[in-house]
Structure formats: structure tokens, C-alpha cells
Coordinates of C-alpha atoms in Angstrom, one line a residue:
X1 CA -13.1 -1.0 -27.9
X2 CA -12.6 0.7 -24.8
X3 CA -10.0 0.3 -22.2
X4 CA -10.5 2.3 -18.9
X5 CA -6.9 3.8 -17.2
X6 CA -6.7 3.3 -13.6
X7 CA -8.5 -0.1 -13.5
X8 CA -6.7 -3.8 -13.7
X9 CA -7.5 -6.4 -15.8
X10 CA -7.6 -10.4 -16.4
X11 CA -7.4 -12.6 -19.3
X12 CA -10.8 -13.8 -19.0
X13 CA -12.2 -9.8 -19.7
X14 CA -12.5 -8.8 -16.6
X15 CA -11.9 -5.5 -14.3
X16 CA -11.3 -4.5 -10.6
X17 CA -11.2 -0.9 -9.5
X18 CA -9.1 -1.2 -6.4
X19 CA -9.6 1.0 -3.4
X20 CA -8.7 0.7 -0.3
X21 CA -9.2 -3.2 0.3
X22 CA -12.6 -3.1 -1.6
X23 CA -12.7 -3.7 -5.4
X24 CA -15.6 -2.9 -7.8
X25 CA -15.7 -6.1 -10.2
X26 CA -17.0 -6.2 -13.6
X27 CA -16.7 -7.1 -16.8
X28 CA -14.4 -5.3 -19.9
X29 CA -15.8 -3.8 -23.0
X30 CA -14.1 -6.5 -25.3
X31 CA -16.2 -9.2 -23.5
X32 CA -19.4 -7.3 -23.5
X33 CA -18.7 -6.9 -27.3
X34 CA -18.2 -10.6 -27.8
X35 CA -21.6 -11.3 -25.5
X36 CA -24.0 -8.8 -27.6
X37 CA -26.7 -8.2 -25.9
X38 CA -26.9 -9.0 -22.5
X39 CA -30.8 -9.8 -21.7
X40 CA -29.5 -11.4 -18.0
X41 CA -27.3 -11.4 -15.0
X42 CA -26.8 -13.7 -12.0
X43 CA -25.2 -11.5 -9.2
X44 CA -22.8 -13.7 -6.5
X45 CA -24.6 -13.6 -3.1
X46 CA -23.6 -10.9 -0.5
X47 CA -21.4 -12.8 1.9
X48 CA -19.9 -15.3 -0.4
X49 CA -16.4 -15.9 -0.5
X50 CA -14.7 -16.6 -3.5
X51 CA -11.0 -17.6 -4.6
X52 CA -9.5 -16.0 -7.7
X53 CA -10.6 -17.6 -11.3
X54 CA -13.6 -19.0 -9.3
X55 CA -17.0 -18.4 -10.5
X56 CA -18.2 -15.2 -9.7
X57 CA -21.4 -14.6 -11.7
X58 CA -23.2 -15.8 -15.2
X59 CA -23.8 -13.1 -17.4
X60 CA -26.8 -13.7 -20.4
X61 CA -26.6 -12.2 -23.5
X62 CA -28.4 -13.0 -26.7
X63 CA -25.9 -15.4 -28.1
X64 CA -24.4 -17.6 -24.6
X65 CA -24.0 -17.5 -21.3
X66 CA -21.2 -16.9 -19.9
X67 CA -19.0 -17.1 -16.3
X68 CA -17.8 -14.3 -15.0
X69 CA -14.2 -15.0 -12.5
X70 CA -13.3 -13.9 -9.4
X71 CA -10.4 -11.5 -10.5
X72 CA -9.2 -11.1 -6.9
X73 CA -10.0 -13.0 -3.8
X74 CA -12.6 -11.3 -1.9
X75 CA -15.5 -11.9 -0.1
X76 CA -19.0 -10.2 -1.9
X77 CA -19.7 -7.1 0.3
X78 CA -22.5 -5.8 -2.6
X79 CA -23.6 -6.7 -5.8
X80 CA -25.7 -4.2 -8.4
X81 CA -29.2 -4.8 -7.9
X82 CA -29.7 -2.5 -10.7
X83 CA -28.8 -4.9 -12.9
X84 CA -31.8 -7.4 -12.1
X85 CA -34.4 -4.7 -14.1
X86 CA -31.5 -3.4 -16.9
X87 CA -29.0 -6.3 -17.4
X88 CA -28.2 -3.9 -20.6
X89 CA -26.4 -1.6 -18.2
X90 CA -23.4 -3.5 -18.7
X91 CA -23.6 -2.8 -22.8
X92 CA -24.2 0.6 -22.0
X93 CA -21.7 1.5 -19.2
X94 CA -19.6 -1.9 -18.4
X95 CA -17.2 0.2 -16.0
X96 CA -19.8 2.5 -15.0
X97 CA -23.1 2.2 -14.0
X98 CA -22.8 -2.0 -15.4
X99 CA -20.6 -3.1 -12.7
X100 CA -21.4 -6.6 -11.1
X101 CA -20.3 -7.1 -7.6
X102 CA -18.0 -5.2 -4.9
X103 CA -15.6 -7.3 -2.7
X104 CA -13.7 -7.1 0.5
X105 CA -10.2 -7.9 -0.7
X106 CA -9.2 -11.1 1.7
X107 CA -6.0 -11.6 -0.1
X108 CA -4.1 -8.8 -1.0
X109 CA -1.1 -11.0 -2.9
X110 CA -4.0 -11.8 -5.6
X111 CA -4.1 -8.1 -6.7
X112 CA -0.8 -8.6 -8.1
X113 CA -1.6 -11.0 -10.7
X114 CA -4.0 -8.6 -12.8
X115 CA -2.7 -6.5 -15.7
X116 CA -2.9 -3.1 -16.2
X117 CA -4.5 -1.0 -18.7
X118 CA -1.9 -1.0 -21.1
X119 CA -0.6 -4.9 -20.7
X120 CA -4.4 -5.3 -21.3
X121 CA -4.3 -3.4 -24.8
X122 CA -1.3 -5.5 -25.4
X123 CA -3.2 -8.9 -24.6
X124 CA -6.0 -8.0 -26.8
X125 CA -3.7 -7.3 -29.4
X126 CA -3.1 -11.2 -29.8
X127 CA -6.6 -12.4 -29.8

């Protein structure tokens, strides 16, 4: 199981890659593991503002659906419209080419709360 360097994490699986005050949003490699194969994804709508831990997008796979949270409070400036033909993109490459939304970082403080790679590894550790 993979865990990318350079990107911060929640306990709910999933990633931002900060830069600048836009962050790339997606979801980790443990969670796309526990999914299987995901045959569908429901992008947040460009504009939307979300809150952090708020629903951000549903992600399908073969076994559930499942939410996907707002890691940091943003506002959607694009979401992956690649994934609406190859929802497998996120099995594939989930902090690559499978990445979900980008935001427009409207609280900066919320950035704070996410772990790093390594607390990450530590976190998965106890599950």
C-alpha cells in the first residue's frame, strides 16, 4: 500500500496536494484498496463550497459506495471529468491521473489539521 511523500492526509483516506491556495483532492491507496473496483464517481459541482469533513463526492466501487470528505475548506474550482468515462483511474493512479476535485483553499487554518505522510503510515498502522 502506497503512501505518496509531499501530500497530507485525513483519517477518512483521503489526500490534498497543496499549492499555492489550491489543493488537488483525492482519495489514498488504502481506501481505493478497501473499495475494489470502482465502476463510479460523483464529482462535487464547480463552484460549490464545502466545509471540512463535509461531503465532497461518492465514489462506487463493486462492493459500496462510499463518501468522500472535504479534507480542507475550499471552494470546487475543477473536478476530473476524466473520471466520468474511467472511474478506474482512481485504482490505477489514485494520486495521479485518479484525482477527484481541485479547490480554492478559503480557510487556510483547516490545512493544519491533515497529517503528513509519515503520521499517515503511523495511523494505518492501527487499523
Amino acid at each position: 500500500m502506497a503512501v505518496q511523500r509531499g501530500l497530507l492526509y485525513t483519517k477518512d483516506h483521503e489526500w490534498a496536494k497543496v499549492a499555492g491556495d489550491t489543493a488537488t483532492v483525492g482519495i489514498t491507496d488504502y481506501a481505493q484498496e478497501q473499495l475494489g473496483e470502482i465502476v463510479f464517481v460523483e464529482p462535487p459541482k464547480v463552484g460549490k463550497e464545502f466545509g471540512v469533513h463535509k461531503e465532497l463526492a461518492v465514489v462506487e466501487s463493486s462492493k459500496a459506495a462510499s463518501d468522500v470528505y472535504c479534507p480542507i475548506a475550499g471552494k470546487v474550482a475543477e473536478v476530473n471529468s476524466e473520471l466520468e468515462a474511467k472511474p478506474e483511474l482512481i485504482n490505477e493512479d489514485c494520486y495521479g491521473k485518479g484525482w477527484i476535485c481541485k479547490l480554492k483553499i478559503t480557510d487556510k487554518k483547516s490545512v493544519k489539521d491533515l497529517m503528513d505522510a509519515k503520521k499517515y503510515e503511523e495511523y494505518l498502522g492501527t487499523l
